[in-house]
One Martini backbone bead per residue (centre of mass of N, CA, C, O) as a GRO file, in nm:
protein
  380
    1SER     BB    1  10.163  16.031  14.125
    2SER     BB    2   9.873  16.194  14.020
    3SER     BB    3  10.053  16.458  13.924
    4MET     BB    4  10.207  16.321  13.723
    5SER     BB    5  10.377  16.348  13.446
    6SER     BB    6  10.467  16.195  13.159
    7ALA     BB    7  10.765  16.301  13.165
    8ALA     BB    8  10.828  16.176  13.468
    9LEU     BB    9  10.828  15.908  13.360
   10THR     BB   10  10.909  15.605  13.320
   11GLU     BB   11  10.904  15.366  13.093
   12ARG     BB   12  10.789  15.140  13.279
   13GLN     BB   13  10.553  15.298  13.391
   14ALA     BB   14  10.414  15.343  13.116
   15PHE     BB   15  10.371  15.045  13.056
   16LEU     BB   16  10.198  14.986  13.306
   17ILE     BB   17   9.969  15.172  13.227
   18LEU     BB   18   9.893  15.070  12.945
   19ASN     BB   19   9.839  14.771  13.034
   20ALA     BB   20   9.588  14.867  13.244
   21LEU     BB   21   9.403  14.978  13.051
   22PRO     BB   22   9.093  14.990  12.948
   23ASN     BB   23   8.994  14.869  12.634
   24ILE     BB   24   9.305  14.798  12.543
   25GLY     BB   25   9.454  14.619  12.329
   26PRO     BB   26   9.750  14.482  12.218
   27VAL     BB   27   9.727  14.568  11.923
   28THR     BB   28   9.682  14.872  11.974
   29LEU     BB   29   9.932  14.923  12.147
   30ASN     BB   30  10.138  14.839  11.930
   31ARG     BB   31  10.050  15.049  11.722
   32LEU     BB   32  10.109  15.299  11.889
   33LEU     BB   33  10.409  15.244  11.936
   34THR     BB   34  10.489  15.238  11.638
   35ALA     BB   35  10.373  15.524  11.556
   36LEU     BB   36  10.542  15.664  11.830
   37GLY     BB   37  10.848  15.515  11.856
   38GLY     BB   38  10.810  15.313  12.136
   39ASP     BB   39  10.731  15.526  12.354
   40PRO     BB   40  10.503  15.530  12.613
   41ARG     BB   41  10.516  15.834  12.687
   42THR     BB   42  10.417  15.941  12.415
   43VAL     BB   43  10.137  15.818  12.423
   44LEU     BB   44  10.049  15.982  12.688
   45ALA     BB   45  10.132  16.281  12.545
   46THR     BB   46   9.944  16.268  12.314
   47GLU     BB   47   9.728  16.399  12.118
   48ARG     BB   48   9.420  16.301  12.017
   49ARG     BB   49   9.432  16.335  11.707
   50ARG     BB   50   9.682  16.159  11.670
   51LEU     BB   51   9.571  15.902  11.798
   52GLU     BB   52   9.318  15.880  11.591
   53SER     BB   53   9.513  15.809  11.340
   54VAL     BB   54   9.515  15.535  11.459
   55ARG     BB   55   9.439  15.230  11.410
   56GLY     BB   56   9.169  15.165  11.643
   57VAL     BB   57   9.147  15.473  11.732
   58GLY     BB   58   8.929  15.639  11.931
   59PRO     BB   59   8.783  15.852  12.151
   60VAL     BB   60   8.789  15.655  12.393
   61ILE     BB   61   9.090  15.583  12.391
   62ALA     BB   62   9.203  15.869  12.389
   63SER     BB   63   9.076  15.948  12.667
   64THR     BB   64   9.204  15.726  12.837
   65LEU     BB   65   9.495  15.822  12.788
   66ALA     BB   66   9.462  16.119  12.886
   67GLU     BB   67   9.299  15.987  13.159
   68TRP     BB   68   9.469  15.766  13.327
   69ARG     BB   69   9.432  15.851  13.633
   70ALA     BB   70   9.124  15.755  13.643
   71HIS     BB   71   9.216  15.430  13.590
   72PHE     BB   72   9.509  15.458  13.745
   73ASP     BB   73   9.723  15.354  14.024
   74LEU     BB   74  10.051  15.366  14.032
   75ALA     BB   75  10.143  15.365  14.328
   76ARG     BB   76   9.982  15.111  14.411
   77GLU     BB   77  10.111  14.916  14.208
   78GLU     BB   78  10.404  14.948  14.315
   79GLN     BB   79  10.343  14.846  14.598
   80ARG     BB   80  10.248  14.563  14.506
   81LEU     BB   81  10.504  14.475  14.373
   82ALA     BB   82  10.675  14.490  14.629
   83ALA     BB   83  10.496  14.303  14.813
   84THR     BB   84  10.511  14.044  14.602
   85GLY     BB   85  10.792  14.043  14.431
   86ALA     BB   86  10.744  14.165  14.164
   87ASP     BB   87  10.777  14.208  13.812
   88PHE     BB   88  10.808  14.415  13.507
   89ILE     BB   89  10.802  14.299  13.182
   90VAL     BB   90  10.935  14.377  12.860
   91GLY     BB   91  10.998  14.322  12.530
   92LYS     BB   92  11.315  14.426  12.556
   93ASP     BB   93  11.370  14.223  12.754
   94PRO     BB   94  11.563  13.941  12.791
   95VAL     BB   95  11.328  13.785  12.975
   96TYR     BB   96  11.146  13.792  12.753
   97PRO     BB   97  10.979  13.589  12.567
   98LYS     BB   98  11.085  13.545  12.254
   99LEU     BB   99  10.837  13.414  12.098
  100LEU     BB  100  10.621  13.628  12.192
  101ARG     BB  101  10.712  13.863  11.998
  102GLU     BB  102  10.592  13.712  11.725
  103ILE     BB  103  10.314  13.766  11.770
  104HIS     BB  104  10.031  13.946  11.690
  105ASP     BB  105   9.955  13.990  12.034
  106PRO     BB  106  10.157  14.100  12.236
  107PRO     BB  107  10.241  14.172  12.535
  108ILE     BB  108  10.381  14.463  12.670
  109GLY     BB  109  10.348  14.305  12.951
  110LEU     BB  110  10.478  14.130  13.257
  111TYR     BB  111  10.410  13.970  13.533
  112ARG     BB  112  10.670  13.853  13.772
  113LEU     BB  113  10.718  13.555  13.947
  114GLY     BB  114  11.025  13.521  13.974
  115THR     BB  115  11.353  13.443  13.781
  116HIS     BB  116  11.294  13.333  13.520
  117ASP     BB  117  11.439  13.376  13.171
  118PHE     BB  118  11.355  13.199  12.911
  119ALA     BB  119  11.597  13.050  12.758
  120ALA     BB  120  11.448  12.806  12.754
  121PRO     BB  121  11.257  12.606  12.598
  122GLY     BB  122  10.907  12.574  12.546
  123ILE     BB  123  10.640  12.357  12.676
  124ALA     BB  124  10.308  12.291  12.639
  125ILE     BB  125  10.063  12.179  12.892
  126VAL     BB  126   9.725  12.082  12.826
  127GLY     BB  127   9.379  12.072  12.974
  128SER     BB  128   9.158  11.945  13.168
  129ARG     BB  129   8.989  11.972  13.468
  130ARG     BB  130   8.835  11.720  13.385
  131THR     BB  131   8.995  11.425  13.487
  132THR     BB  132   9.196  11.157  13.457
  133LEU     BB  133   9.436  10.948  13.568
  134TYR     BB  134   9.568  10.917  13.293
  135GLY     BB  135   9.607  11.218  13.234
  136GLN     BB  136   9.777  11.289  13.482
  137ALA     BB  137  10.006  11.083  13.437
  138THR     BB  138  10.090  11.185  13.159
  139ALA     BB  139  10.155  11.477  13.235
  140ARG     BB  140  10.368  11.408  13.448
  141ARG     BB  141  10.560  11.247  13.266
  142PHE     BB  142  10.615  11.447  13.037
  143ALA     BB  143  10.712  11.680  13.217
  144GLY     BB  144  10.951  11.531  13.345
  145GLU     BB  145  11.105  11.464  13.083
  146LEU     BB  146  11.130  11.754  12.975
  147ALA     BB  147  11.269  11.880  13.222
  148ARG     BB  148  11.524  11.696  13.214
  149LEU     BB  149  11.597  11.814  12.913
  150GLY     BB  150  11.545  12.152  12.966
  151PHE     BB  151  11.265  12.225  12.961
  152CYS     BB  152  10.995  12.445  12.981
  153VAL     BB  153  10.700  12.408  13.156
  154VAL     BB  154  10.383  12.513  13.031
  155SER     BB  155  10.099  12.663  13.208
  156GLY     BB  156   9.775  12.754  13.398
  157LEU     BB  157   9.711  12.640  13.706
  158ALA     BB  158   9.496  12.453  13.681
  159ARG     BB  159   9.307  12.216  13.712
  160GLY     BB  160   9.447  11.911  13.652
  161ILE     BB  161   9.663  11.905  13.402
  162ASP     BB  162   9.824  12.152  13.486
  163THR     BB  163   9.904  12.056  13.768
  164ALA     BB  164  10.049  11.794  13.675
  165ALA     BB  165  10.266  11.937  13.504
  166HIS     BB  166  10.400  12.106  13.722
  167GLU     BB  167  10.463  11.869  13.915
  168GLY     BB  168  10.638  11.700  13.722
  169ALA     BB  169  10.864  11.912  13.688
  170LEU     BB  170  10.935  11.943  13.991
  171GLU     BB  171  10.999  11.641  14.054
  172ALA     BB  172  11.247  11.658  13.832
  173GLY     BB  173  11.395  11.946  13.882
  174GLY     BB  174  11.256  12.158  13.709
  175ARG     BB  175  11.103  12.381  13.490
  176THR     BB  176  10.826  12.616  13.550
  177ALA     BB  177  10.534  12.783  13.400
  178ALA     BB  178  10.279  13.021  13.488
  179VAL     BB  179   9.969  13.130  13.342
  180LEU     BB  180   9.747  13.380  13.410
  181GLY     BB  181   9.381  13.487  13.424
  182CYS     BB  182   9.498  13.691  13.641
  183GLY     BB  183   9.612  13.839  13.885
  184ALA     BB  184   9.909  13.789  14.076
  185ASP     BB  185   9.723  13.817  14.360
  186ILE     BB  186   9.549  13.573  14.252
  187ILE     BB  187   9.437  13.261  14.374
  188TYR     BB  188   9.380  13.032  14.096
  189PRO     BB  189   9.319  12.802  14.260
  190PRO     BB  190   9.346  12.802  14.603
  191GLU     BB  191   9.494  12.510  14.626
  192ASN     BB  192   9.761  12.641  14.454
  193LEU     BB  193   9.949  12.801  14.641
  194GLY     BB  194  10.185  12.604  14.692
  195LEU     BB  195  10.255  12.565  14.393
  196LEU     BB  196  10.319  12.858  14.327
  197ARG     BB  197  10.560  12.880  14.519
  198ARG     BB  198  10.729  12.654  14.386
  199ILE     BB  199  10.750  12.783  14.106
  200THR     BB  200  10.902  13.054  14.196
  201GLU     BB  201  11.173  12.931  14.291
  202GLY     BB  202  11.259  12.823  13.970
  203GLY     BB  203  11.053  12.991  13.814
  204ALA     BB  204  10.731  13.117  13.689
  205VAL     BB  205  10.485  13.379  13.717
  206LEU     BB  206  10.235  13.494  13.487
  207SER     BB  207  10.095  13.827  13.393
  208GLU     BB  208   9.901  14.080  13.215
  209PHE     BB  209   9.751  14.157  13.472
  210PRO     BB  210   9.643  14.346  13.697
  211PHE     BB  211   9.584  14.396  13.997
  212GLY     BB  212   9.263  14.245  14.079
  213ARG     BB  213   9.210  14.075  13.838
  214ARG     BB  214   8.964  13.884  13.733
  215ALA     BB  215   8.842  13.606  13.611
  216ASP     BB  216   8.746  13.526  13.268
  217ARG     BB  217   8.682  13.437  12.958
  218GLN     BB  218   8.875  13.645  12.830
  219SER     BB  219   9.129  13.603  13.011
  220PHE     BB  220   9.173  13.304  12.937
  221ALA     BB  221   9.219  13.346  12.634
  222MET     BB  222   9.461  13.536  12.667
  223ARG     BB  223   9.637  13.336  12.820
  224ASN     BB  224   9.650  13.111  12.594
  225ARG     BB  225   9.825  13.276  12.388
  226ILE     BB  226  10.077  13.272  12.573
  227VAL     BB  227  10.127  12.976  12.615
  228SER     BB  228  10.172  12.919  12.306
  229GLY     BB  229  10.359  13.168  12.222
  230MET     BB  230  10.615  13.078  12.422
  231CYS     BB  231  10.607  12.810  12.249
  232GLN     BB  232  10.705  12.556  12.035
  233ALA     BB  233  10.492  12.364  12.186
  234THR     BB  234  10.172  12.184  12.205
  235ILE     BB  235  10.009  11.980  12.457
  236VAL     BB  236   9.722  11.773  12.447
  237ILE     BB  237   9.556  11.646  12.752
  238GLU     BB  238   9.266  11.635  12.752
  239SER     BB  239   8.956  11.726  12.584
  240ASP     BB  240   8.702  11.875  12.507
  241VAL     BB  241   8.565  12.017  12.234
  242ASP     BB  242   8.505  12.296  12.433
  243GLY     BB  243   8.767  12.346  12.562
  244GLY     BB  244   9.027  12.552  12.656
  245ALA     BB  245   9.252  12.386  12.507
  246MET     BB  246   9.137  12.445  12.219
  247ILE     BB  247   9.223  12.738  12.217
  248THR     BB  248   9.524  12.690  12.243
  249ALA     BB  249   9.542  12.519  11.985
  250ARG     BB  250   9.453  12.741  11.791
  251PHE     BB  251   9.678  12.936  11.852
  252ALA     BB  252   9.912  12.754  11.773
  253GLY     BB  253   9.829  12.742  11.475
  254GLU     BB  254   9.832  13.054  11.419
  255GLN     BB  255  10.147  13.074  11.531
  256GLY     BB  256  10.314  12.820  11.414
  257ARG     BB  257  10.292  12.585  11.604
  258MET     BB  258  10.323  12.303  11.753
  259LEU     BB  259  10.091  12.011  11.755
  260PHE     BB  260   9.975  11.800  12.021
  261ALA     BB  261   9.802  11.478  12.074
  262VAL     BB  262   9.645  11.271  12.309
  263PRO     BB  263   9.518  10.978  12.321
  264GLY     BB  264   9.212  10.808  12.401
  265ARG     BB  265   8.918  10.718  12.487
  266ILE     BB  266   8.619  10.680  12.301
  267ASP     BB  267   8.426  10.698  12.584
  268GLN     BB  268   8.567  10.982  12.645
  269PRO     BB  269   8.505  11.312  12.655
  270THR     BB  270   8.814  11.405  12.720
  271SER     BB  271   8.905  11.289  12.417
  272ALA     BB  272   8.753  11.435  12.182
  273GLY     BB  273   8.942  11.676  12.129
  274CYS     BB  274   9.199  11.519  12.053
  275HIS     BB  275   9.074  11.362  11.816
  276GLN     BB  276   9.007  11.612  11.652
  277LEU     BB  277   9.295  11.720  11.624
  278ILE     BB  278   9.409  11.475  11.477
  279ARG     BB  279   9.211  11.492  11.237
  280ASP     BB  280   9.319  11.806  11.181
  281GLY     BB  281   9.666  11.757  11.219
  282ALA     BB  282   9.770  11.671  11.464
  283THR     BB  283  10.010  11.523  11.651
  284LEU     BB  284  10.055  11.220  11.756
  285MET     BB  285  10.095  11.134  12.112
  286THR     BB  286  10.291  10.875  12.311
  287GLY     BB  287  10.568  11.039  12.340
  288VAL     BB  288  10.852  11.229  12.361
  289ASP     BB  289  10.975  11.131  12.093
  290ASP     BB  290  10.771  11.266  11.902
  291LEU     BB  291  10.879  11.551  11.962
  292LEU     BB  292  11.184  11.515  11.903
  293ASN     BB  293  11.151  11.437  11.606
  294GLU     BB  294  11.029  11.709  11.518
  295LEU     BB  295  11.257  11.898  11.635
  296SER     BB  296  11.500  11.789  11.462
  297TYR     BB  297  11.415  11.979  11.214
  298LEU     BB  298  11.499  12.213  11.406
  299ASP     BB  299  11.737  12.407  11.388
  300GLY     BB  300  11.876  12.498  11.701
  301PHE     BB  301  11.697  12.321  11.898
  302ARG     BB  302  11.789  12.386  12.242
  303PRO     BB  303  11.841  12.330  12.544
  304ALA     BB  304  12.033  12.446  12.805
  305PRO     BB  305  12.246  12.200  12.849
  306VAL     BB  306  12.375  12.292  12.591
  307SER     BB  307  12.750  12.293  12.482
  308ALA     BB  308  12.819  12.127  12.256
  309LYS     BB  309  13.048  12.122  11.997
  310PRO     BB  310  13.160  12.008  11.707
  311ALA     BB  311  13.459  12.016  11.796
  312GLU     BB  312  13.418  11.835  12.044
  313VAL     BB  313  13.310  11.593  11.893
  314ALA     BB  314  13.556  11.550  11.708
  315ALA     BB  315  13.746  11.510  11.966
  316GLY     BB  316  13.561  11.313  12.160
  317ARG     BB  317  13.493  11.559  12.399
  318PRO     BB  318  13.235  11.623  12.538
  319SER     BB  319  13.088  11.824  12.750
  320ASN     BB  320  12.913  11.765  13.036
  321LEU     BB  321  12.869  11.464  13.081
  322LYS     BB  322  12.719  11.204  13.192
  323PRO     BB  323  12.803  10.891  13.273
  324ASP     BB  324  12.584  10.750  13.102
  325GLU     BB  325  12.649  10.906  12.839
  326GLU     BB  326  12.938  10.814  12.808
  327ARG     BB  327  12.875  10.508  12.783
  328VAL     BB  328  12.689  10.526  12.538
  329LEU     BB  329  12.887  10.670  12.345
  330ALA     BB  330  13.107  10.451  12.353
  331CYS     BB  331  12.931  10.228  12.209
  332LEU     BB  332  12.920  10.434  11.938
  333GLY     BB  333  13.190  10.389  11.853
  334GLY     BB  334  13.337  10.328  11.545
  335GLY     BB  335  13.043  10.313  11.387
  336ALA     BB  336  12.827  10.213  11.557
  337ILE     BB  337  12.505  10.024  11.529
  338LEU     BB  338  12.243  10.050  11.777
  339ALA     BB  339  12.032   9.922  11.984
  340PRO     BB  340  11.921   9.981  12.296
  341ASP     BB  341  11.972   9.685  12.404
  342ALA     BB  342  12.272   9.679  12.314
  343VAL     BB  343  12.361   9.916  12.485
  344GLY     BB  344  12.284   9.787  12.754
  345ALA     BB  345  12.468   9.537  12.734
  346GLN     BB  346  12.739   9.703  12.711
  347SER     BB  347  12.692   9.918  12.962
  348GLY     BB  348  12.493   9.808  13.205
  349LEU     BB  349  12.226   9.941  13.156
  350GLY     BB  350  11.917  10.029  13.184
  351PRO     BB  351  11.651  10.115  12.992
  352ALA     BB  352  11.600  10.396  13.124
  353GLU     BB  353  11.893  10.501  13.105
  354VAL     BB  354  11.930  10.469  12.803
  355SER     BB  355  11.694  10.644  12.710
  356ALA     BB  356  11.787  10.907  12.849
  357ALA     BB  357  12.067  10.926  12.717
  358LEU     BB  358  11.980  10.922  12.420
  359MET     BB  359  11.803  11.173  12.436
  360MET     BB  360  12.025  11.372  12.514
  361LEU     BB  361  12.217  11.309  12.275
  362GLU     BB  362  12.014  11.389  12.057
  363ILE     BB  363  11.966  11.681  12.142
  364ARG     BB  364  12.295  11.730  12.121
  365ARG     BB  365  12.389  11.587  11.847
  366LEU     BB  366  12.556  11.302  11.911
  367VAL     BB  367  12.306  11.144  11.811
  368VAL     BB  368  12.131  10.916  11.583
  369LYS     BB  369  11.815  10.829  11.470
  370ARG     BB  370  11.702  10.580  11.294
  371THR     BB  371  11.446  10.437  11.115
  372ASP     BB  372  11.509  10.144  11.268
  373GLY     BB  373  11.590  10.251  11.584
  374ARG     BB  374  11.876  10.301  11.564
  375TYR     BB  375  12.208  10.403  11.663
  376GLU     BB  376  12.437  10.683  11.603
  377ALA     BB  377  12.699  10.868  11.567
  378ALA     BB  378  12.775  11.179  11.518
  379LEU     BB  379  12.922  11.394  11.314
  380GLY     BB  380  13.164  11.653  11.366
   0.00000   0.00000   0.00000
């Protein structure tokens, strides 16, 4: 209620209030929390002079915090949370995306529709709203392959590449997460309402903005830092030189994340941004293997399906392999070193099945791809 004192608030309610107050950015909020012991209720209860001693906090922010009831209706926000079935997750919650905590300006809280827990590593796929059929097909294919491998495909629910990426992950029966540049109660673009509902069934829709907040240039840029920040890698598929995906790419670089760009036609404006990124040092990406090869250098980076341990590998019986994977692994027993077509000939599987099985086995560290393109079993 509006008469509620700061002391009577729960910690989560106080986080909800701080997150929604106008003109206080995440960097300042995190500084305040650090300076005042981490409890958001303390921030709301602290006298102005002490607040103003925190770097970046002036009289305007101090008075906004002191008079938070004039800026935010907590009871109404809680009713909307209940009505939309959303929850509000904060940095210390186990379901808060782990990598997002590491960025320079993490959101202090996120509205979440759906119950996905972000335990699986995320890969962002972003690109232009004005897109070609080639771009859409590529986004759909990459998202499907990554989702099947256990990655969570993250994008921004916009028209074009974002929509194709979400749909590709869903068609593969995988997980996808959408990060909105507006409040979680605003469906933008409106034609993606059905897609948003499908995403929440197995994945999640996230927003750092309070209900009712409309999208604008600033909110989209803030959204983009979350998309890249919660993911191990960002893939740009089609972008003009000044497209929104280029902002996401810049954030990925600043956050120390891997950045991949898909080449396109030289006469297509929607490829110009990707070509610029490649020229500036992004990894050229022509298939999911390019990403897996880069990730293989990151020890311990494994999607959710992984549970085989070195001891199980040494015993020769990795757990929960699919039949195709069992057959492919059997071909590589006894120190055999085989090219994919030789594996296919021995196992009786088609090229697509062999490729998918090898990819899964490689991710699970059960086989190793050699520089000559042949495969061998990993040592236990």
